[in-house]
Tab-separated table of C-alpha atoms and ligand atoms in Angstrom:
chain	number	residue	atom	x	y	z
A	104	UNK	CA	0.000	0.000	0.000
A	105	UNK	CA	2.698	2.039	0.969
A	106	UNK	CA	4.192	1.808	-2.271
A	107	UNK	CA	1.552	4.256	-3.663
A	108	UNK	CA	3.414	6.945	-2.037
A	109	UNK	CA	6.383	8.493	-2.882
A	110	UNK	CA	9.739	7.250	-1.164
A	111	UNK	CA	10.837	10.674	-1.086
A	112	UNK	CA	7.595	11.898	0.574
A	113	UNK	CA	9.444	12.657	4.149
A	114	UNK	CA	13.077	12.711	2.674
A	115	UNK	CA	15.321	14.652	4.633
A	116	UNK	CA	12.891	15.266	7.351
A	117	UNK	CA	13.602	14.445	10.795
A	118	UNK	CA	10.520	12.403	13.034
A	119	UNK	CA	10.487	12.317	16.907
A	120	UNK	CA	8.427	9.584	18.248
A	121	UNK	CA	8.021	9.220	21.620
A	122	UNK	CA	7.115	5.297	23.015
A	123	UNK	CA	8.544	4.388	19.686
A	124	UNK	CA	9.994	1.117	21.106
A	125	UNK	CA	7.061	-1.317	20.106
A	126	UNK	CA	3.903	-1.297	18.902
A	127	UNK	CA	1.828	1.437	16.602
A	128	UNK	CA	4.365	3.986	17.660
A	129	UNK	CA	7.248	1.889	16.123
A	130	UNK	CA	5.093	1.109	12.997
A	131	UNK	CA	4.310	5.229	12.463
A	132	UNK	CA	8.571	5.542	12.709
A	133	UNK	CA	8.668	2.791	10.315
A	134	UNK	CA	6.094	4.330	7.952
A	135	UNK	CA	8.563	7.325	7.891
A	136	UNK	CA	11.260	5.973	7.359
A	137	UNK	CA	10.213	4.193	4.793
A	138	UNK	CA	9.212	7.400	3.651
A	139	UNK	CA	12.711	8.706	3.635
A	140	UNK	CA	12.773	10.079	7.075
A	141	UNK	CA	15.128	10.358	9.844
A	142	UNK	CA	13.554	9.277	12.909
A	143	UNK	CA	14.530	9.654	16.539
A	144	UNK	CA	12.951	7.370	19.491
A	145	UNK	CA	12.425	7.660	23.084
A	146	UNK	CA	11.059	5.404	25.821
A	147	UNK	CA	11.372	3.540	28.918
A	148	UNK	CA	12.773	0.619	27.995
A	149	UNK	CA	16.543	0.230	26.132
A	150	UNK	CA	16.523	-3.552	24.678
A	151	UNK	CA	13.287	-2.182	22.885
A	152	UNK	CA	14.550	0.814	21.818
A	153	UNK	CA	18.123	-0.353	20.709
A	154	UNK	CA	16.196	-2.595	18.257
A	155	UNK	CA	13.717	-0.500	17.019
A	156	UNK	CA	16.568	1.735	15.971
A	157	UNK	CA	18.489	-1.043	14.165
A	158	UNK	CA	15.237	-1.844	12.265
A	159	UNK	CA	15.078	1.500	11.144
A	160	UNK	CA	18.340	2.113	10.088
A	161	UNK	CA	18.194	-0.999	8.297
A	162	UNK	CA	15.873	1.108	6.242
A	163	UNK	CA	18.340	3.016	5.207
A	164	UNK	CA	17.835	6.304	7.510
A	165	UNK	CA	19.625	7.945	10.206
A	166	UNK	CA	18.410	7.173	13.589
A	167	UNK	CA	19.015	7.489	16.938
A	168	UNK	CA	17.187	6.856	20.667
A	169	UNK	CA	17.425	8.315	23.916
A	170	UNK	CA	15.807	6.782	26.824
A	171	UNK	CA	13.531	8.918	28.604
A	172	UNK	CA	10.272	8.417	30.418
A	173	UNK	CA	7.634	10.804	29.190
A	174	UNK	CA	6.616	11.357	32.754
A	175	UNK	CA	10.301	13.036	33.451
A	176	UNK	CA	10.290	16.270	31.785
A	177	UNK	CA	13.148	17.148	32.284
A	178	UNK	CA	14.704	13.705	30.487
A	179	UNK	CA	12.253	14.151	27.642
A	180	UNK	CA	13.439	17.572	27.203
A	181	UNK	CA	16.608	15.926	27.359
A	182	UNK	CA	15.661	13.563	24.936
A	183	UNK	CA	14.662	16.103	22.251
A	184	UNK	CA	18.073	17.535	22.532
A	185	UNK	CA	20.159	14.448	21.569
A	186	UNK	CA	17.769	14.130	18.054
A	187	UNK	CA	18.525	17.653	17.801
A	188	UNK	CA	22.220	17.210	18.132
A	189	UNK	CA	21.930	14.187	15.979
A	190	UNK	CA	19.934	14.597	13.232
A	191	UNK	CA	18.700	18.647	13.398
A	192	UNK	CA	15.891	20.292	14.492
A	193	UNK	CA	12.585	17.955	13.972
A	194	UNK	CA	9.494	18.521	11.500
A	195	UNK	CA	7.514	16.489	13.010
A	196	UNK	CA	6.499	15.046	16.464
A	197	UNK	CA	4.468	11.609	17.738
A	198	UNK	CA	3.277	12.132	21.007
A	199	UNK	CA	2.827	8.220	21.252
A	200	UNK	CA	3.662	7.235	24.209
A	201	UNK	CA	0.487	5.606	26.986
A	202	UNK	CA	-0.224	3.252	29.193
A	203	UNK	CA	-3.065	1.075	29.736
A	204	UNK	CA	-4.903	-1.381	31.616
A	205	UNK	CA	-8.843	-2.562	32.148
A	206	UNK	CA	-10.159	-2.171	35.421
A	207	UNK	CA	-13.320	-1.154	37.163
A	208	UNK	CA	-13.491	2.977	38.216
A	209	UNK	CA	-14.080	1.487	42.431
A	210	UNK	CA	-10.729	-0.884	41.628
A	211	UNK	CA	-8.383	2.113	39.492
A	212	UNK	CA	-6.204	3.203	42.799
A	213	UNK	CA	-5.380	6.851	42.873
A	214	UNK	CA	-1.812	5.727	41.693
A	215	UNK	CA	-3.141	3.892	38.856
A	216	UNK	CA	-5.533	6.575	37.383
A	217	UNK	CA	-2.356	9.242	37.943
A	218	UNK	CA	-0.358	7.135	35.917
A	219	UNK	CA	-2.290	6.329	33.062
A	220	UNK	CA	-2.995	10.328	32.893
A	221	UNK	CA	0.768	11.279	33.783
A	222	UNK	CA	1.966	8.973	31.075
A	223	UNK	CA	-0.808	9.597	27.977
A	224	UNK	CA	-1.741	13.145	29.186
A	225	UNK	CA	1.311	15.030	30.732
A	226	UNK	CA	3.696	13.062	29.047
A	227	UNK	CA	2.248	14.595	25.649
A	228	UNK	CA	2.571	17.908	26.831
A	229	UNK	CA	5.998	16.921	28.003
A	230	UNK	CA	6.583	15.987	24.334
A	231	UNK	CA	4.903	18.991	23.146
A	232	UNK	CA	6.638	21.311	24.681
A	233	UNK	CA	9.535	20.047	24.848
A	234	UNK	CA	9.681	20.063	20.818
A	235	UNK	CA	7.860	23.556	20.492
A	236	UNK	CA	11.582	25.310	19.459
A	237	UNK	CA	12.409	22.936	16.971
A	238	UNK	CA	9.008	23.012	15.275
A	239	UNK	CA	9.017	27.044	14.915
A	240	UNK	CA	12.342	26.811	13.119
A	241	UNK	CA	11.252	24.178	10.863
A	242	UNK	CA	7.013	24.969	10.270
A	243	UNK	CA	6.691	21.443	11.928
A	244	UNK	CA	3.843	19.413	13.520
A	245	UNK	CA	2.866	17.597	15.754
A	246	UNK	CA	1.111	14.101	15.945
A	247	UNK	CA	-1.182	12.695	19.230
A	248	UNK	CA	-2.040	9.034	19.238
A	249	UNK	CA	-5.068	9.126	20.588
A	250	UNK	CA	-8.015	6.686	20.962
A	251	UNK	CA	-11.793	5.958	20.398
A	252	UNK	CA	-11.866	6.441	24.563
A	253	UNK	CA	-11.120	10.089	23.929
A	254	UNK	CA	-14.674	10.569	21.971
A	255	UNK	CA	-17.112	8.010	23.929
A	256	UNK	CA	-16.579	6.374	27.298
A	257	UNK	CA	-15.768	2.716	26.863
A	258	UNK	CA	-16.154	0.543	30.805
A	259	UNK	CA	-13.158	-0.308	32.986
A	260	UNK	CA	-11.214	2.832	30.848
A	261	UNK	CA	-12.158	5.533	33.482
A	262	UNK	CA	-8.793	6.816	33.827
A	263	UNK	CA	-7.846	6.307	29.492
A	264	UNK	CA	-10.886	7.501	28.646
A	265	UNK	CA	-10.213	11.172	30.658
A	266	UNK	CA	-6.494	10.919	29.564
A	267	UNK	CA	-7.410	10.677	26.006
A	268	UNK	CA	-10.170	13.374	25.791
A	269	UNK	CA	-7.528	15.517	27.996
A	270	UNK	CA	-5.139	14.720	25.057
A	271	UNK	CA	-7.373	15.670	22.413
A	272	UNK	CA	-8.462	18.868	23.878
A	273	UNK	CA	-4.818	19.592	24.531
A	274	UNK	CA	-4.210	18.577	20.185
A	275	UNK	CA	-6.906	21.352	19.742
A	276	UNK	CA	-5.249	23.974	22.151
A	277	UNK	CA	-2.148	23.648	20.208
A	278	UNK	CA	-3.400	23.798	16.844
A	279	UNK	CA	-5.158	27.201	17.676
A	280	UNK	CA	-2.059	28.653	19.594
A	281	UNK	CA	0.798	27.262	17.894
A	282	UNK	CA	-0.853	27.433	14.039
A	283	UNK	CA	-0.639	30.849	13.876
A	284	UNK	CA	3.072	30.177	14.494
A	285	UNK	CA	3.298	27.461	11.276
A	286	UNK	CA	2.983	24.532	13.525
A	287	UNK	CA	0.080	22.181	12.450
A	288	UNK	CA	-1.130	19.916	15.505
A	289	UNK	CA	-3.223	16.645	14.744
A	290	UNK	CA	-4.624	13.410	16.337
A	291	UNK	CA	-4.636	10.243	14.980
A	292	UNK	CA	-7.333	7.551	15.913
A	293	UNK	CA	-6.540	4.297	15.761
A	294	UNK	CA	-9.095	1.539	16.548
A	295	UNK	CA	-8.095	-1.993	17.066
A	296	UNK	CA	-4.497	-2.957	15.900
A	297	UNK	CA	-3.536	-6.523	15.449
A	298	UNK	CA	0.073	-7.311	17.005
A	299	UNK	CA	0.088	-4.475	19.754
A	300	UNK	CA	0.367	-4.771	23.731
A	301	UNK	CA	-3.150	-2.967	23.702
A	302	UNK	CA	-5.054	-5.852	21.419
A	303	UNK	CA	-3.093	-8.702	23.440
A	304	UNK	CA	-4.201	-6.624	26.926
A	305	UNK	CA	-8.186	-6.840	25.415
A	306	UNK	CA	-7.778	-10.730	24.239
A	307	UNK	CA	-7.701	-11.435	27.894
A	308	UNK	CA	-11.106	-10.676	28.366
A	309	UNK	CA	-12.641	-11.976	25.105
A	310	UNK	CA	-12.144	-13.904	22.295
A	311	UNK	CA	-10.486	-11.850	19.179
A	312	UNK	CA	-13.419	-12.384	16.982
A	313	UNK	CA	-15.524	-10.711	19.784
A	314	UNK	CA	-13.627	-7.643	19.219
A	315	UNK	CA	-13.038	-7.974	15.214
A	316	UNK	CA	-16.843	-8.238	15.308
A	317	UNK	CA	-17.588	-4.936	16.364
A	318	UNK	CA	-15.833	-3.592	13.582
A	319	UNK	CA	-18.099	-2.873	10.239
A	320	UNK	CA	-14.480	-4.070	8.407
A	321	UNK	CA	-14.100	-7.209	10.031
A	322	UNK	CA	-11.215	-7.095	10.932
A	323	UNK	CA	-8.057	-5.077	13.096
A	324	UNK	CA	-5.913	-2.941	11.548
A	325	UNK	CA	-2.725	-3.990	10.309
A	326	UNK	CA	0.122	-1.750	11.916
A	327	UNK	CA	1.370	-0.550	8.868
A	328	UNK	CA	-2.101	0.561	7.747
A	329	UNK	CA	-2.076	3.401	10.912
A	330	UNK	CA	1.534	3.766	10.343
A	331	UNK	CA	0.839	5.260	6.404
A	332	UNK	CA	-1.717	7.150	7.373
A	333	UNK	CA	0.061	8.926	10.180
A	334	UNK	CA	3.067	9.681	7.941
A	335	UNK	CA	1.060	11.376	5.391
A	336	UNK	CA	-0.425	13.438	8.149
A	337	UNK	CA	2.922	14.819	8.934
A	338	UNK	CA	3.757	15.207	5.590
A	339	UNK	CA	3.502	18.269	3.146
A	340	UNK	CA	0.472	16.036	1.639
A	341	UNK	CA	-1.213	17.273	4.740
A	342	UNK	CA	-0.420	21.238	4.892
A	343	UNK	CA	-3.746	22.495	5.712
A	344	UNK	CA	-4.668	19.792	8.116
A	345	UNK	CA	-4.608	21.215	11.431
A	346	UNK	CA	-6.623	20.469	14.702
A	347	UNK	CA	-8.365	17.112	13.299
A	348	UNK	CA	-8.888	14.070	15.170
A	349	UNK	CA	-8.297	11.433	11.933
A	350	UNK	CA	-10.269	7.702	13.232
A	351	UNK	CA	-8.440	5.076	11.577
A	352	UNK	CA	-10.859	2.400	12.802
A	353	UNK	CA	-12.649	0.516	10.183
A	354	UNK	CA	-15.820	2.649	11.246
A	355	UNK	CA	-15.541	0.293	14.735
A	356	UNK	CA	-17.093	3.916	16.389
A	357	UNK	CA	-19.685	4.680	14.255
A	358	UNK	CA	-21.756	1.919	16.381
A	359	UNK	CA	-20.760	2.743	19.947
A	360	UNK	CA	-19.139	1.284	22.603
A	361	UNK	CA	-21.931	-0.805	23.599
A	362	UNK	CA	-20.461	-4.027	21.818
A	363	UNK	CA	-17.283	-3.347	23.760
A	364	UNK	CA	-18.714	-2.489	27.069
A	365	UNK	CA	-21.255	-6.059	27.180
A	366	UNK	CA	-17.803	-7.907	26.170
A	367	UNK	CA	-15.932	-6.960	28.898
A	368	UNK	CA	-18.785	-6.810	31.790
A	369	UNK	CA	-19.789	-10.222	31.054
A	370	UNK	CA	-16.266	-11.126	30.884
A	371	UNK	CA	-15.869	-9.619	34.702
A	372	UNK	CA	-16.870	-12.087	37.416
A	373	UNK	CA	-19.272	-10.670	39.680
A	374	UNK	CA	-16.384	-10.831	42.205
A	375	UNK	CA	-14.073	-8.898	39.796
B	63	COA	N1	-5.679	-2.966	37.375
B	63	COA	C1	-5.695	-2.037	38.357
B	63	COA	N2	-4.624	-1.270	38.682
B	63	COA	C2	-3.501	-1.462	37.974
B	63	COA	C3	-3.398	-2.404	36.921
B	63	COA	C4	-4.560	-3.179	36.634
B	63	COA	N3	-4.569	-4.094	35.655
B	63	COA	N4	-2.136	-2.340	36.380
B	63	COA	C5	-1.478	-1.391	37.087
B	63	COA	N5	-2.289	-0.869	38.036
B	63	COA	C6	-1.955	0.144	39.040
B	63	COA	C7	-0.897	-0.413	39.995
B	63	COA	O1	-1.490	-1.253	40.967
B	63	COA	C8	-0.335	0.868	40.558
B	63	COA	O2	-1.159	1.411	41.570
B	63	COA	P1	-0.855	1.166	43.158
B	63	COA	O3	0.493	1.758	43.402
B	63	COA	O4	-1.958	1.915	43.833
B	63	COA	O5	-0.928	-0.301	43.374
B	63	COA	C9	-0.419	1.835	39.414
B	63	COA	O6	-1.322	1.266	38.447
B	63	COA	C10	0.901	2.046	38.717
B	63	COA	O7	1.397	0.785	38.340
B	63	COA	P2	2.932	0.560	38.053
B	63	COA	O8	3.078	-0.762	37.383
B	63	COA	O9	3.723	0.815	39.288
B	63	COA	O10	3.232	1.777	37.103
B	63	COA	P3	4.082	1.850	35.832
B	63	COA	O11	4.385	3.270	35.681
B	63	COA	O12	5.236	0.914	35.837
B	63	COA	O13	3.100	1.326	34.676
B	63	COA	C11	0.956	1.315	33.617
B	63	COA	C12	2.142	2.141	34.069
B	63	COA	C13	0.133	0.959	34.809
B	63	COA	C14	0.116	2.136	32.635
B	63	COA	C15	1.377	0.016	32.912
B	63	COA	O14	0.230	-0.696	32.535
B	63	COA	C16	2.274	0.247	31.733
B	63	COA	O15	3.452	0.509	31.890
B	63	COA	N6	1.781	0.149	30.521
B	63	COA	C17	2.602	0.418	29.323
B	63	COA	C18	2.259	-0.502	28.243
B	63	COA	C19	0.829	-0.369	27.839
B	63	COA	O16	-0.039	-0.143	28.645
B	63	COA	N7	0.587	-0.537	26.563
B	63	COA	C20	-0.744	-0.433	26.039
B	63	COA	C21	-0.950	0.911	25.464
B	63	COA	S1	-2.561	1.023	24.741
């Protein structure tokens, strides 16, 4: 699919994706690399991180990681600063990284709802900000993952549902303050991905055709179909896209959450 695209779409350009380890955030640096840019990682964990970065060079790219939780500001600021030194100033940003888990509102401790919403909410205006230089110089943008939680409550996501509307609020902030300045801001939606920590998190509580059922496709996404479309919404292809919240879902929200939420409450014990 890819292959539609030009290979020199994102030549030259540099891409900062934060959580870019694993999972969709890996498979949007892959997408732009593929694309012809030069990507720079951060997250928590190094053995993730160090491969990701091998896989991507393979590509035939510069790349580079720093290891930096998004919760730290000060190390993501940090973080920003080694792509900098390494590649130049970046044109485009993935606030990626998040954290998630199911669990009942009366079971989320105050520690777990803090860090769901430290990591997915504060963390992306660590990112944000953090990047804000480097995007005036170059008429950048930025990129939120978001999720379907951030547009209708889904059960036992109390704490990702407020940390994704919090994010997409925050995407809409920055497209109004920082447009005027050149810098676009954006959200991408994905629904469910086949291959990621989220899916294998949901496949606990019911069976995978459960889920593929509720969406009018049939079927998860394939990482690399999110990845292509977040590239092109970094790209030039996407100039006067600013402030949108793009669902990449297969329509799975245009019917609800309902499906969802009767999957996972009958899938909780009455003593869960
Ligand atoms: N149900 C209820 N509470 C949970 C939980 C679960 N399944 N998993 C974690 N928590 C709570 C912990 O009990 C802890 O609270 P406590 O101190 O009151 O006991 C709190 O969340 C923080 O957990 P901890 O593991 O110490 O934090 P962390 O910073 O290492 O991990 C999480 C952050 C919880 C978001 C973790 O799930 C994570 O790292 N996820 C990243 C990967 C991921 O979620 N990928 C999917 C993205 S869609």
């Amino acid at each position: 699919m890819r292959d539609l695209l030009s290979k020199d779409l994102l030549r030259g350009r540099n891409v900062f994706v934060s959580g870019g380890g694993s999972g969709v955030n890996l498979a949007i640096a892959q997408a732009c690399a593929e694309l012809g840019a030069n990507v720079a990682l951060c997250g928590r964990t190094e053995a993730k991180l160090k491969l990701a970065t091998a896989a991507l060079e393979a590509l035939g790219v510069e790349a580079v990681y720093a290891v930096a939780d998004v919760r730290d500001a000060v190390a993501v600021d940090s973080a920003l600063e080694v792509a900098a030194r390494h590649l130049g100033p970046m044109d485009a940003v993935v606030c990626g990284a998040a954290g998630n888990f199911l669990a009942p509102a009366e079971r989320i401790s105050s520690n777990g709802f803090r860090a769901v919403m430290d990591i997915d909410l504060l963390g992306s205006f660590h990112v944000a900000k953090a990047s804000f230089e480097q995007l005036r110089t170059t008429a950048g943008n930025l990129l939120f993952v978001s999720g379907g939680q951030s547009q209708m409550p889904f059960v036992h996501q109390a704490h990702v549902s407020a940390a994704k509307a919090g994010v997409d609020q925050l995407m809409r902030t920055l497209a109004l303050e920082w447009g005027p300045l050149g810098i676009r801001s954006n959200s991408i939606i994905p629904g469910p991905v086949s291959g990621t920590e989220g899916m294998r998190r949901l496949a606990e509580t019911a069976d995978a055709d459960v889920w593929a059922g509720m969406v009018p496709l049939g079927r998860f996404a394939r990482l690399e179909e999110i990845g292509t479309i977040a590239a092109i919404l970094m790209s030039p292809l996407a100039a006067f896209v600013n402030g949108a919240q793009i669902v990449v879902d297969g329509g799975m929200s245009l019917s609800g959450s309902s499906a969802f939420n009767q999957a996972v409450l009958s899938a909780a014990t009455p003593s869960d």
